[in-house]
Amino acid sequence: DVKVTQSSRYLVKRTGEKVFLECVQDMDHENMFWYRQDPGLGLRLIYFSYDVKMKEKGDIPEGYSVSREKKERFSLILESASTNQTSMYLCASSKYPPQYFGPGTRLTVT
Amino acid sequence: AQSVSQHNHHVILSEAASLELGCNYSYGGTVNLFWYVQYPGQHLQLLLKYFSGDPLVKGIKGFEAEFIKSKFSFNLRKPSVQWSDTAEYFCAVMDSNYQLIWGAGTKLIIKP
């Protein structure tokens, strides 16, 4: 079974803090993705990566950056958290379709 | 731009009722289609997928979906729902860049 793990299930941060969300997959997948999930909006792609050190912007990259130093790990960084970044963040990985998802991190920015 | 439309944001059914959740997409090329499910407190899981071949696709837990090319639709069906089917269901289409385009989701509530 594919396993995608995320570092925290729940996170509370203050406005202006730097936030790191970590994602690790154990299936040697080339592709990794970060989404945010908001009610009524479905999933929106923030960033994705096709290979180590490679990153591509998704639909809503503003206010976020990513890092992929190792194949199994894909980090999402909020440089200066804002209240409008309160959301559920989902990580996914794939070799081919479909994508496999982690449990999500519910981030609250106060 | 490609888009995916799920017609109902909330659906409430009684146990044993039949289910059909609508999904329409706007993409003219070859499509790969997916339905994912998210049970309360759990991660997104793949229910079923269509790449090619038989347009009637069977997935896990008794779900099926039919790809109708002429209608740009990929509706999800189940003949008899159970309370445990309460979840949020997402339709997605893979575009030519191998990215998934997601519908807004349908929250399904099954009354016991």
GROMACS .gro file of C-alpha atoms in nm:
model
  222
    1ASP     CA    1   0.000   0.000   0.000
    2VAL     CA    2   0.112   0.350  -0.079
    3LYS     CA    3   0.172   0.554   0.230
    4VAL     CA    4   0.176   0.932   0.232
    5THR     CA    5   0.231   1.092   0.569
    6GLN     CA    6   0.207   1.452   0.676
    7SER     CA    7   0.391   1.591   0.974
    8SER     CA    8   0.091   1.727   1.164
    9ARG     CA    9  -0.285   1.669   1.159
   10TYR     CA   10  -0.361   2.000   1.328
   11LEU     CA   11  -0.152   2.314   1.350
   12VAL     CA   12  -0.223   2.656   1.498
   13LYS     CA   13   0.007   2.944   1.406
   14ARG     CA   14   0.007   3.319   1.450
   15THR     CA   15  -0.008   3.574   1.171
   16GLY     CA   16   0.339   3.646   1.037
   17GLU     CA   17   0.495   3.318   1.149
   18LYS     CA   18   0.689   3.101   0.908
   19VAL     CA   19   0.518   2.766   0.874
   20PHE     CA   20   0.659   2.438   0.743
   21LEU     CA   21   0.434   2.152   0.635
   22GLU     CA   22   0.612   1.826   0.564
   23CYS     CA   23   0.504   1.539   0.344
   24VAL     CA   24   0.675   1.204   0.302
   25GLN     CA   25   0.587   0.918   0.068
   26ASP     CA   26   0.731   0.568   0.075
   27MET     CA   27   0.666   0.449  -0.280
   28ASP     CA   28   0.949   0.614  -0.473
   29HIS     CA   29   0.701   0.831  -0.662
   30GLU     CA   30   0.845   1.098  -0.889
   31ASN     CA   31   0.546   1.330  -0.861
   32MET     CA   32   0.435   1.510  -0.549
   33PHE     CA   33   0.167   1.773  -0.500
   34TRP     CA   34   0.041   2.022  -0.246
   35TYR     CA   35  -0.326   2.121  -0.247
   36ARG     CA   36  -0.545   2.326  -0.023
   37GLN     CA   37  -0.901   2.217   0.037
   38ASP     CA   38  -1.168   2.472   0.126
   39PRO     CA   39  -1.544   2.411   0.156
   40GLY     CA   40  -1.723   2.459  -0.173
   41LEU     CA   41  -1.399   2.509  -0.366
   42GLY     CA   42  -1.276   2.153  -0.397
   43LEU     CA   43  -0.903   2.103  -0.416
   44ARG     CA   44  -0.678   2.374  -0.552
   45LEU     CA   45  -0.323   2.298  -0.656
   46ILE     CA   46  -0.057   2.513  -0.488
   47TYR     CA   47   0.267   2.360  -0.617
   48PHE     CA   48   0.385   2.032  -0.759
   49SER     CA   49   0.714   1.863  -0.827
   50TYR     CA   50   0.816   1.611  -1.093
   51ASP     CA   51   1.162   1.542  -0.957
   52VAL     CA   52   1.407   1.628  -0.684
   53LYS     CA   53   1.482   2.000  -0.672
   54MET     CA   54   1.222   2.060  -0.939
   55LYS     CA   55   0.905   2.259  -0.867
   56GLU     CA   56   0.623   2.405  -1.066
   57LYS     CA   57   0.356   2.655  -0.966
   58GLY     CA   58   0.001   2.537  -0.952
   59ASP     CA   59  -0.312   2.748  -0.959
   60ILE     CA   60  -0.264   2.937  -0.631
   61PRO     CA   61   0.108   2.963  -0.548
   62GLU     CA   62   0.100   3.314  -0.400
   63GLY     CA   63   0.217   3.324  -0.042
   64TYR     CA   64   0.368   2.974  -0.060
   65SER     CA   65   0.696   2.814  -0.154
   66VAL     CA   66   0.811   2.453  -0.166
   67SER     CA   67   1.124   2.248  -0.126
   68ARG     CA   68   1.211   1.904  -0.258
   69GLU     CA   69   1.562   1.808  -0.156
   70LYS     CA   70   1.492   1.434  -0.146
   71LYS     CA   71   1.264   1.226  -0.364
   72GLU     CA   72   1.046   1.109  -0.077
   73ARG     CA   73   0.995   1.446   0.089
   74PHE     CA   74   0.807   1.754  -0.029
   75SER     CA   75   0.775   2.054   0.199
   76LEU     CA   76   0.530   2.342   0.179
   77ILE     CA   77   0.642   2.671   0.331
   78LEU     CA   78   0.430   2.966   0.429
   79GLU     CA   79   0.686   3.246   0.454
   80SER     CA   80   0.458   3.474   0.656
   81ALA     CA   81   0.132   3.310   0.751
   82SER     CA   82  -0.187   3.507   0.707
   83THR     CA   83  -0.541   3.437   0.825
   84ASN     CA   84  -0.657   3.368   0.469
   85GLN     CA   85  -0.422   3.071   0.464
   86THR     CA   86  -0.631   2.896   0.726
   87SER     CA   87  -0.728   2.578   0.544
   88MET     CA   88  -0.683   2.203   0.508
   89TYR     CA   89  -0.359   2.122   0.328
   90LEU     CA   90  -0.332   1.795   0.140
   91CYS     CA   91  -0.021   1.632   0.004
   92ALA     CA   92  -0.035   1.373  -0.273
   93SER     CA   93   0.211   1.161  -0.467
   94SER     CA   94   0.202   0.954  -0.785
   95LYS     CA   95   0.415   0.773  -1.036
   96TYR     CA   96   0.131   0.752  -1.287
   97PRO     CA   97  -0.231   0.848  -1.225
   98PRO     CA   98  -0.402   0.822  -0.980
   99GLN     CA   99  -0.263   1.036  -0.703
  100TYR     CA  100  -0.244   0.905  -0.348
  101PHE     CA  101  -0.320   1.141  -0.064
  102GLY     CA  102  -0.198   1.195   0.287
  103PRO     CA  103  -0.433   1.255   0.581
  104GLY     CA  104  -0.410   1.633   0.556
  105THR     CA  105  -0.301   1.910   0.791
  106ARG     CA  106  -0.564   2.145   0.920
  107LEU     CA  107  -0.386   2.477   0.965
  108THR     CA  108  -0.540   2.762   1.160
  109VAL     CA  109  -0.372   3.101   1.145
  110THR     CA  110  -0.483   3.339   1.420
  111ALA     CA  111  -0.987   2.669  -1.928
  112GLN     CA  112  -1.088   2.320  -1.831
  113SER     CA  113  -1.335   2.284  -1.551
  114VAL     CA  114  -1.526   2.017  -1.363
  115SER     CA  115  -1.876   2.074  -1.238
  116GLN     CA  116  -2.046   1.873  -0.969
  117HIS     CA  117  -2.412   1.958  -0.975
  118ASN     CA  118  -2.504   1.914  -0.612
  119HIS     CA  119  -2.303   2.040  -0.318
  120HIS     CA  120  -2.516   1.853  -0.066
  121VAL     CA  121  -2.720   1.536  -0.107
  122ILE     CA  122  -2.925   1.375   0.170
  123LEU     CA  123  -3.062   1.023   0.123
  124SER     CA  124  -3.211   0.749   0.333
  125GLU     CA  125  -3.042   0.412   0.363
  126ALA     CA  126  -3.117   0.176   0.071
  127ALA     CA  127  -3.192   0.465  -0.164
  128SER     CA  128  -3.021   0.475  -0.500
  129LEU     CA  129  -2.749   0.732  -0.558
  130GLU     CA  130  -2.638   0.926  -0.860
  131LEU     CA  131  -2.390   1.212  -0.829
  132GLY     CA  132  -2.338   1.422  -1.135
  133CYS     CA  133  -2.005   1.525  -1.282
  134ASN     CA  134  -1.954   1.719  -1.603
  135TYR     CA  135  -1.626   1.838  -1.744
  136SER     CA  136  -1.527   2.082  -2.012
  137TYR     CA  137  -1.231   1.930  -2.188
  138GLY     CA  138  -1.235   1.817  -2.546
  139GLY     CA  139  -0.931   1.593  -2.557
  140THR     CA  140  -0.869   1.241  -2.436
  141VAL     CA  141  -0.976   1.228  -2.076
  142ASN     CA  142  -0.879   1.033  -1.772
  143LEU     CA  143  -1.148   1.059  -1.507
  144PHE     CA  144  -1.154   0.989  -1.137
  145TRP     CA  145  -1.387   0.979  -0.842
  146TYR     CA  146  -1.236   1.018  -0.498
  147VAL     CA  147  -1.408   0.988  -0.160
  148GLN     CA  148  -1.324   1.149   0.172
  149TYR     CA  149  -1.488   0.989   0.475
  150PRO     CA  150  -1.517   1.206   0.786
  151GLY     CA  151  -1.175   1.253   0.942
  152GLN     CA  152  -1.002   1.039   0.681
  153HIS     CA  153  -0.782   1.109   0.381
  154LEU     CA  154  -0.895   1.120   0.022
  155GLN     CA  155  -0.921   0.776  -0.134
  156LEU     CA  156  -0.962   0.670  -0.493
  157LEU     CA  157  -1.307   0.523  -0.560
  158LEU     CA  158  -1.266   0.446  -0.928
  159LYS     CA  159  -1.099   0.566  -1.244
  160TYR     CA  160  -1.155   0.565  -1.617
  161PHE     CA  161  -0.870   0.569  -1.867
  162SER     CA  162  -1.011   0.389  -2.171
  163GLY     CA  163  -1.219   0.089  -2.274
  164ASP     CA  164  -1.553  -0.002  -2.118
  165PRO     CA  165  -1.724   0.325  -2.028
  166LEU     CA  166  -1.893   0.162  -1.729
  167VAL     CA  167  -1.635   0.149  -1.456
  168LYS     CA  168  -1.673  -0.040  -1.131
  169GLY     CA  169  -1.499   0.077  -0.819
  170ILE     CA  170  -1.474  -0.013  -0.456
  171LYS     CA  171  -1.766  -0.051  -0.214
  172GLY     CA  172  -2.025  -0.114  -0.484
  173PHE     CA  173  -1.979   0.218  -0.665
  174GLU     CA  174  -1.975   0.251  -1.041
  175ALA     CA  175  -1.950   0.537  -1.288
  176GLU     CA  176  -2.041   0.574  -1.651
  177PHE     CA  177  -1.837   0.780  -1.895
  178ILE     CA  178  -2.063   0.934  -2.159
  179LYS     CA  179  -1.838   1.113  -2.404
  180SER     CA  180  -2.118   1.289  -2.590
  181LYS     CA  181  -2.243   1.443  -2.267
  182PHE     CA  182  -1.899   1.515  -2.118
  183SER     CA  183  -2.022   1.336  -1.809
  184PHE     CA  184  -1.890   1.085  -1.559
  185ASN     CA  185  -2.169   1.029  -1.308
  186LEU     CA  186  -2.120   0.820  -0.998
  187ARG     CA  187  -2.384   0.565  -0.902
  188LYS     CA  188  -2.467   0.317  -0.631
  189PRO     CA  189  -2.789   0.116  -0.633
  190SER     CA  190  -2.837   0.106  -0.256
  191VAL     CA  191  -2.652   0.336  -0.019
  192GLN     CA  192  -2.554   0.263   0.338
  193TRP     CA  193  -2.504   0.492   0.635
  194SER     CA  194  -2.129   0.430   0.600
  195ASP     CA  195  -2.135   0.600   0.258
  196THR     CA  196  -2.169   0.936   0.432
  197ALA     CA  197  -1.871   1.126   0.295
  198GLU     CA  198  -1.762   1.395   0.053
  199TYR     CA  199  -1.718   1.285  -0.308
  200PHE     CA  200  -1.493   1.455  -0.558
  201CYS     CA  201  -1.482   1.418  -0.934
  202ALA     CA  202  -1.155   1.498  -1.113
  203VAL     CA  203  -1.028   1.510  -1.469
  204MET     CA  204  -0.667   1.481  -1.573
  205ASP     CA  205  -0.567   1.741  -1.829
  206SER     CA  206  -0.302   1.725  -2.101
  207ASN     CA  207  -0.038   1.838  -1.850
  208TYR     CA  208  -0.120   1.540  -1.629
  209GLN     CA  209  -0.269   1.771  -1.366
  210LEU     CA  210  -0.596   1.694  -1.194
  211ILE     CA  211  -0.877   1.943  -1.227
  212TRP     CA  212  -1.119   1.901  -0.939
  213GLY     CA  213  -1.486   1.953  -0.890
  214ALA     CA  214  -1.604   2.139  -0.581
  215GLY     CA  215  -1.718   1.819  -0.414
  216THR     CA  216  -2.056   1.679  -0.308
  217LYS     CA  217  -2.129   1.614   0.056
  218LEU     CA  218  -2.344   1.303   0.088
  219ILE     CA  219  -2.536   1.243   0.409
  220ILE     CA  220  -2.712   0.911   0.458
  221LYS     CA  221  -2.986   0.908   0.717
  222PRO     CA  222  -2.997   0.582   0.913
   0.00000   0.00000   0.00000
